[in-house]
Short mmCIF file of C-alpha atoms in Angstrom, two decimals:
data_model
loop_
_atom_site.label_atom_id
_atom_site.label_comp_id
_atom_site.label_asym_id
_atom_site.label_seq_id
_atom_site.Cartn_x
_atom_site.Cartn_y
_atom_site.Cartn_z
CA MET Y 1 79.80 -53.25 21.51
CA THR Y 2 77.47 -50.35 22.01
CA PRO Y 3 78.76 -46.85 22.79
CA GLN Y 4 77.57 -47.43 26.35
CA ASP Y 5 79.62 -50.62 26.53
CA ARG Y 6 82.75 -48.80 25.42
CA GLU Y 7 82.17 -45.95 27.85
CA LEU Y 8 81.85 -48.42 30.71
CA ILE Y 9 85.12 -50.16 29.87
CA ALA Y 10 86.90 -46.81 29.52
CA ARG Y 11 85.57 -45.67 32.89
CA LEU Y 12 86.51 -48.89 34.67
CA SER Y 13 90.00 -48.78 33.16
CA ALA Y 14 90.48 -45.20 34.36
CA GLU Y 15 89.11 -45.78 37.85
CA ARG Y 16 90.90 -49.04 38.59
CA ALA Y 17 94.24 -48.70 36.81
CA GLY Y 18 94.51 -45.09 35.61
CA LEU Y 19 94.48 -46.32 32.00
CA LYS Y 20 93.70 -43.95 29.17
CA VAL Y 21 91.20 -45.81 26.95
CA ASP Y 22 89.50 -44.04 24.06
CA PRO Y 23 85.88 -45.28 23.87
CA ASP Y 24 85.72 -44.21 20.22
CA LYS Y 25 88.27 -46.86 19.23
CA ALA Y 26 85.69 -49.60 18.84
CA TYR Y 27 87.94 -52.01 16.94
CA LEU Y 28 90.70 -51.81 19.56
CA LEU Y 29 88.30 -52.51 22.43
CA GLU Y 30 86.63 -55.38 20.57
CA ASN Y 31 89.97 -56.89 19.65
CA ARG Y 32 91.30 -56.84 23.21
CA LEU Y 33 88.10 -57.97 24.88
CA ALA Y 34 87.16 -60.76 22.46
CA PRO Y 35 89.62 -63.28 23.98
CA VAL Y 36 88.30 -62.43 27.45
CA ALA Y 37 84.74 -63.04 26.31
CA ARG Y 38 85.68 -66.42 24.79
CA ARG Y 39 87.58 -67.57 27.87
CA GLU Y 40 84.71 -66.59 30.14
CA GLY Y 41 82.12 -68.38 27.99
CA PHE Y 42 80.29 -65.40 26.50
CA ALA Y 43 78.99 -65.39 22.94
CA SER Y 44 80.10 -61.80 22.35
CA VAL Y 45 81.95 -58.90 23.90
CA HIS Y 46 78.62 -57.16 24.40
CA ASP Y 47 77.43 -60.09 26.52
CA LEU Y 48 80.61 -59.86 28.59
CA VAL Y 49 80.10 -56.16 29.24
CA CYS Y 50 76.44 -56.72 30.10
CA ALA Y 51 77.49 -59.27 32.69
CA ILE Y 52 79.97 -56.81 34.17
CA ARG Y 53 77.28 -54.15 34.31
CA ASP Y 54 74.30 -56.23 35.41
CA ARG Y 55 76.03 -58.54 37.87
CA ASP Y 56 78.44 -55.95 39.22
CA ASP Y 57 81.01 -58.72 38.77
CA ASP Y 58 84.34 -57.53 40.19
CA ARG Y 59 86.35 -60.44 38.77
CA LEU Y 60 85.04 -59.94 35.23
CA ALA Y 61 85.56 -56.19 35.52
CA TRP Y 62 89.23 -56.76 36.38
CA ARG Y 63 89.65 -59.17 33.47
CA ALA Y 64 88.38 -56.47 31.13
CA VAL Y 65 90.62 -53.79 32.65
CA GLU Y 66 93.66 -56.06 32.46
CA ALA Y 67 92.99 -56.61 28.77
CA MET Y 68 93.15 -52.85 28.23
CA SER Y 69 96.62 -52.53 29.75
CA PRO Y 70 99.59 -52.31 27.35
CA ALA Y 71 101.24 -55.61 26.45
CA GLU Y 72 103.94 -54.76 23.88
CA THR Y 73 107.29 -56.22 24.85
CA SER Y 74 110.30 -58.02 23.42
CA PHE Y 75 113.67 -59.40 24.49
CA PHE Y 76 116.43 -56.79 24.98
CA ARG Y 77 114.11 -54.05 23.71
CA GLU Y 78 116.13 -50.87 23.10
CA PRO Y 79 119.53 -52.61 23.42
CA GLN Y 80 121.28 -49.40 24.48
CA THR Y 81 119.20 -49.49 27.68
CA PHE Y 82 120.53 -52.91 28.62
CA GLU Y 83 124.07 -51.91 27.66
CA ALA Y 84 123.88 -49.00 30.11
CA ILE Y 85 122.34 -51.12 32.86
CA LEU Y 86 124.90 -53.91 32.53
CA GLY Y 87 127.92 -51.74 31.77
CA GLN Y 88 127.37 -48.81 34.13
CA VAL Y 89 124.34 -48.98 36.43
CA LEU Y 90 124.93 -52.40 37.97
CA PRO Y 91 128.67 -51.84 38.50
CA ASP Y 92 127.82 -48.48 40.11
CA LEU Y 93 125.32 -50.17 42.41
CA ALA Y 94 127.81 -52.93 43.27
CA ARG Y 95 130.31 -50.29 44.39
CA ARG Y 96 127.64 -48.69 46.56
CA ARG Y 97 126.48 -51.99 48.06
CA PRO Y 98 129.73 -53.84 48.85
CA ALA Y 99 129.01 -57.32 50.21
CA GLY Y 100 125.32 -56.43 50.09
CA THR Y 101 122.20 -57.00 48.03
CA ILE Y 102 120.97 -55.25 44.86
CA ARG Y 103 117.22 -55.38 44.25
CA LEU Y 104 115.93 -55.01 40.67
CA TRP Y 105 112.27 -54.61 39.71
CA SER Y 106 110.56 -54.78 36.32
CA ALA Y 107 107.38 -52.93 37.29
CA ALA Y 108 105.26 -53.59 34.20
CA CYS Y 109 106.80 -56.80 32.96
CA GLY Y 110 104.09 -57.98 30.54
CA THR Y 111 104.87 -61.53 29.45
CA GLY Y 112 108.36 -61.45 30.93
CA GLN Y 113 110.75 -60.67 28.09
CA GLU Y 114 112.22 -57.57 29.77
CA VAL Y 115 112.93 -59.15 33.15
CA TYR Y 116 114.19 -62.35 31.58
CA SER Y 117 116.57 -60.27 29.46
CA LEU Y 118 118.03 -58.94 32.70
CA ALA Y 119 118.10 -62.39 34.26
CA MET Y 120 119.89 -63.94 31.28
CA ALA Y 121 122.49 -61.18 31.31
CA LEU Y 122 123.01 -61.64 35.05
CA ALA Y 123 123.31 -65.40 34.62
CA GLU Y 124 126.09 -64.72 32.13
CA GLN Y 125 127.94 -62.09 34.16
CA ALA Y 126 126.61 -60.97 37.53
CA PRO Y 127 128.32 -58.14 39.46
CA ALA Y 128 131.01 -59.55 41.74
CA GLY Y 129 130.66 -59.42 45.49
CA VAL Y 130 126.92 -58.74 45.74
CA THR Y 131 123.68 -60.70 45.71
CA VAL Y 132 121.19 -59.65 43.04
CA GLU Y 133 117.46 -60.15 43.63
CA VAL Y 134 115.17 -59.83 40.62
CA PHE Y 135 111.47 -59.02 40.93
CA ALA Y 136 108.76 -58.64 38.29
CA SER Y 137 105.16 -57.52 38.38
CA ASP Y 138 102.26 -56.75 36.09
CA LEU Y 139 98.61 -55.83 36.37
CA CYS Y 140 97.49 -58.76 34.23
CA GLU Y 141 97.41 -62.21 35.82
CA ARG Y 142 97.35 -64.05 32.49
CA ARG Y 143 100.54 -62.31 31.37
CA LEU Y 144 102.20 -63.22 34.65
CA GLU Y 145 101.18 -66.85 34.18
CA LYS Y 146 102.74 -66.89 30.72
CA ALA Y 147 105.86 -65.17 32.00
CA GLN Y 148 106.34 -67.66 34.82
CA ALA Y 149 105.97 -70.58 32.41
CA GLY Y 150 108.80 -69.11 30.29
CA ILE Y 151 107.43 -70.54 27.04
CA TYR Y 152 107.70 -68.41 23.91
CA SER Y 153 106.82 -68.85 20.26
CA PRO Y 154 109.40 -68.75 17.45
CA PHE Y 155 108.14 -65.25 16.62
CA GLU Y 156 108.65 -64.06 20.19
CA VAL Y 157 112.21 -65.35 20.53
CA GLN Y 158 113.15 -63.80 17.18
CA ARG Y 159 112.30 -60.36 18.57
CA GLY Y 160 115.54 -59.20 20.16
CA LEU Y 161 117.05 -62.52 21.21
CA SER Y 162 120.40 -63.48 19.72
CA ALA Y 163 121.04 -66.98 18.39
CA ARG Y 164 123.72 -67.43 21.05
CA ARG Y 165 121.37 -66.65 23.90
CA LEU Y 166 118.61 -68.79 22.39
CA VAL Y 167 120.95 -71.80 22.33
CA THR Y 168 122.38 -71.04 25.78
CA HIS Y 169 119.21 -70.35 27.73
CA PHE Y 170 116.35 -72.11 25.93
CA GLU Y 171 115.27 -75.61 25.00
CA GLY Y 172 113.22 -76.33 21.91
CA LEU Y 173 109.61 -77.48 22.11
CA GLU Y 174 107.35 -78.76 19.36
CA ASP Y 175 105.89 -75.31 18.77
CA GLY Y 176 108.24 -72.95 20.59
CA PHE Y 177 110.98 -72.62 23.19
CA VAL Y 178 111.12 -72.84 26.98
CA LEU Y 179 113.53 -70.83 29.10
CA SER Y 180 115.91 -72.76 31.34
CA PRO Y 181 114.82 -73.38 34.94
CA ARG Y 182 117.99 -71.64 36.13
CA VAL Y 183 116.93 -68.32 34.59
CA ARG Y 184 113.25 -68.67 35.43
CA GLN Y 185 114.05 -69.33 39.07
CA MET Y 186 116.03 -66.10 39.30
CA VAL Y 187 112.82 -64.05 39.12
CA ARG Y 188 110.16 -63.55 41.81
CA TRP Y 189 106.70 -62.63 40.54
CA ARG Y 190 103.76 -60.66 41.91
CA ARG Y 191 100.59 -59.08 40.57
CA VAL Y 192 100.83 -55.34 41.31
CA ASN Y 193 98.53 -52.46 40.43
CA LEU Y 194 100.85 -49.44 40.31
CA MET Y 195 97.95 -47.20 41.31
CA GLU Y 196 97.88 -48.83 44.73
CA ASP Y 197 100.21 -48.41 47.71
CA LEU Y 198 103.66 -49.74 46.74
CA GLY Y 199 105.20 -49.32 50.18
CA ARG Y 200 104.69 -53.00 51.01
CA LEU Y 201 107.15 -53.94 48.25
CA GLY Y 202 110.12 -52.33 49.98
CA GLN Y 203 112.84 -50.36 48.21
CA PHE Y 204 114.72 -51.16 45.03
CA ASP Y 205 118.06 -50.17 43.58
CA LEU Y 206 116.85 -50.33 39.97
CA VAL Y 207 113.26 -49.99 38.74
CA LEU Y 208 112.30 -50.42 35.09
CA CYS Y 209 108.93 -49.11 33.95
CA ARG Y 210 109.14 -48.69 30.20
CA GLY Y 211 106.27 -48.02 27.85
CA LEU Y 212 103.49 -47.71 30.42
CA LEU Y 213 103.28 -44.00 31.26
CA GLY Y 214 101.98 -42.96 27.85
CA HIS Y 215 98.97 -45.21 28.37
CA LEU Y 216 97.98 -43.52 31.63
CA LEU Y 217 95.79 -40.52 32.29
CA GLU Y 218 97.71 -37.43 33.37
CA ASP Y 219 96.76 -37.63 37.05
CA ALA Y 220 97.48 -41.34 37.14
CA ARG Y 221 100.84 -40.82 35.45
CA ALA Y 222 101.92 -38.38 38.14
CA ARG Y 223 100.66 -40.71 40.86
CA VAL Y 224 102.49 -43.74 39.48
CA LEU Y 225 105.71 -41.80 38.97
CA GLY Y 226 105.59 -40.53 42.53
CA ALA Y 227 104.99 -44.04 43.85
CA LEU Y 228 107.85 -45.48 41.79
CA GLU Y 229 110.22 -42.75 42.93
CA ARG Y 230 109.41 -43.55 46.56
CA THR Y 231 110.40 -47.18 46.01
CA LEU Y 232 113.94 -46.15 45.02
CA ALA Y 233 116.64 -46.73 47.59
CA PRO Y 234 119.23 -43.96 48.05
CA GLY Y 235 121.46 -44.01 44.99
CA GLY Y 236 118.82 -45.96 43.09
CA TRP Y 237 117.82 -45.72 39.45
CA LEU Y 238 114.54 -45.45 37.56
CA VAL Y 239 114.56 -46.42 33.87
CA LEU Y 240 111.68 -45.27 31.67
CA GLY Y 241 110.93 -45.75 28.01
CA THR Y 242 111.81 -43.49 25.10
CA GLY Y 243 110.00 -40.16 25.41
CA GLU Y 244 108.97 -40.74 29.03
CA ALA Y 245 110.15 -38.45 31.83
CA ALA Y 246 110.37 -38.35 35.65
CA PRO Y 247 110.48 -34.64 36.61
CA GLY Y 248 111.14 -35.39 40.29
CA LEU Y 249 114.46 -37.15 39.66
CA ASN Y 250 117.82 -36.26 38.12
CA ALA Y 251 117.98 -37.01 34.41
CA VAL Y 252 121.23 -38.61 33.29
CA ALA Y 253 123.00 -36.71 30.53
CA GLY Y 254 123.37 -38.81 27.42
CA ARG Y 255 121.12 -41.58 28.75
CA PRO Y 256 117.51 -40.97 27.66
CA GLY Y 257 115.05 -42.50 30.08
CA PHE Y 258 117.56 -42.92 32.94
CA TYR Y 259 116.91 -41.11 36.20
CA GLY Y 260 119.00 -41.25 39.35
CA ARG Y 261 118.29 -40.58 43.01
CA GLU Y 262 120.78 -38.84 45.30
CA GLY Y 263 123.91 -38.81 43.22
CA SER Y 264 123.51 -41.90 41.07
CA ALA Y 265 123.12 -39.77 37.94
CA ARG Y 266 126.78 -38.71 38.02
CA ALA Y 267 128.03 -42.28 37.71
CA ALA Y 268 126.43 -42.88 34.31
CA ALA Y 269 127.00 -39.48 32.78
#
């Protein structure tokens, strides 16, 4: 890639998804874009970028931007987060929504490990007396396709998944494991760019967006946080990653990354 190639990808990533991409990190850009170039039939990343530039190809441009978005994820990442959700947040929401519906959203779900962690836990012990709807979204279509398939390698299932849950919820394949249809069917999927209007998605009682904000430009970070906060129903919760903050909401004492709207913070203190 030439410096001009890297500058173009950084600019597109910023404009379309608010992503903070350093054009000086040549190896990182090459590494993430090389699979895109191969899939699209280009001999090199440079040829891919030339096609984006010369053809003004919107589809290819999005494929490149998607490849720049963060993809790190694992099952039950930061276990204390799931302990708080299952032990305190969901029971609190069930009390607030008697005989109603609780809507959960994994807003940057990657290849699905986070939202499937929630779904497995709910399959094991869902809150009594309420219906739980589980939604997941990501910017990257290829990650969503992998997530919906529910197929993971031995390496992926070893990251955070207990032997008990592997046996309970997965079936072995020749080169990996597939999640049970029961758990997969609990989740509804959608491609969502968090920089766009989120009002069409409705409101949620629990939103998880962990590990994304640090990859966004400052203005984009504020915009995404504001949009996520507006999706919270009264009494709803926003859960961020370690070191991430939502200044517009009430931080929960003793629960890093947990933010409550209109009184929900007290229940988990």
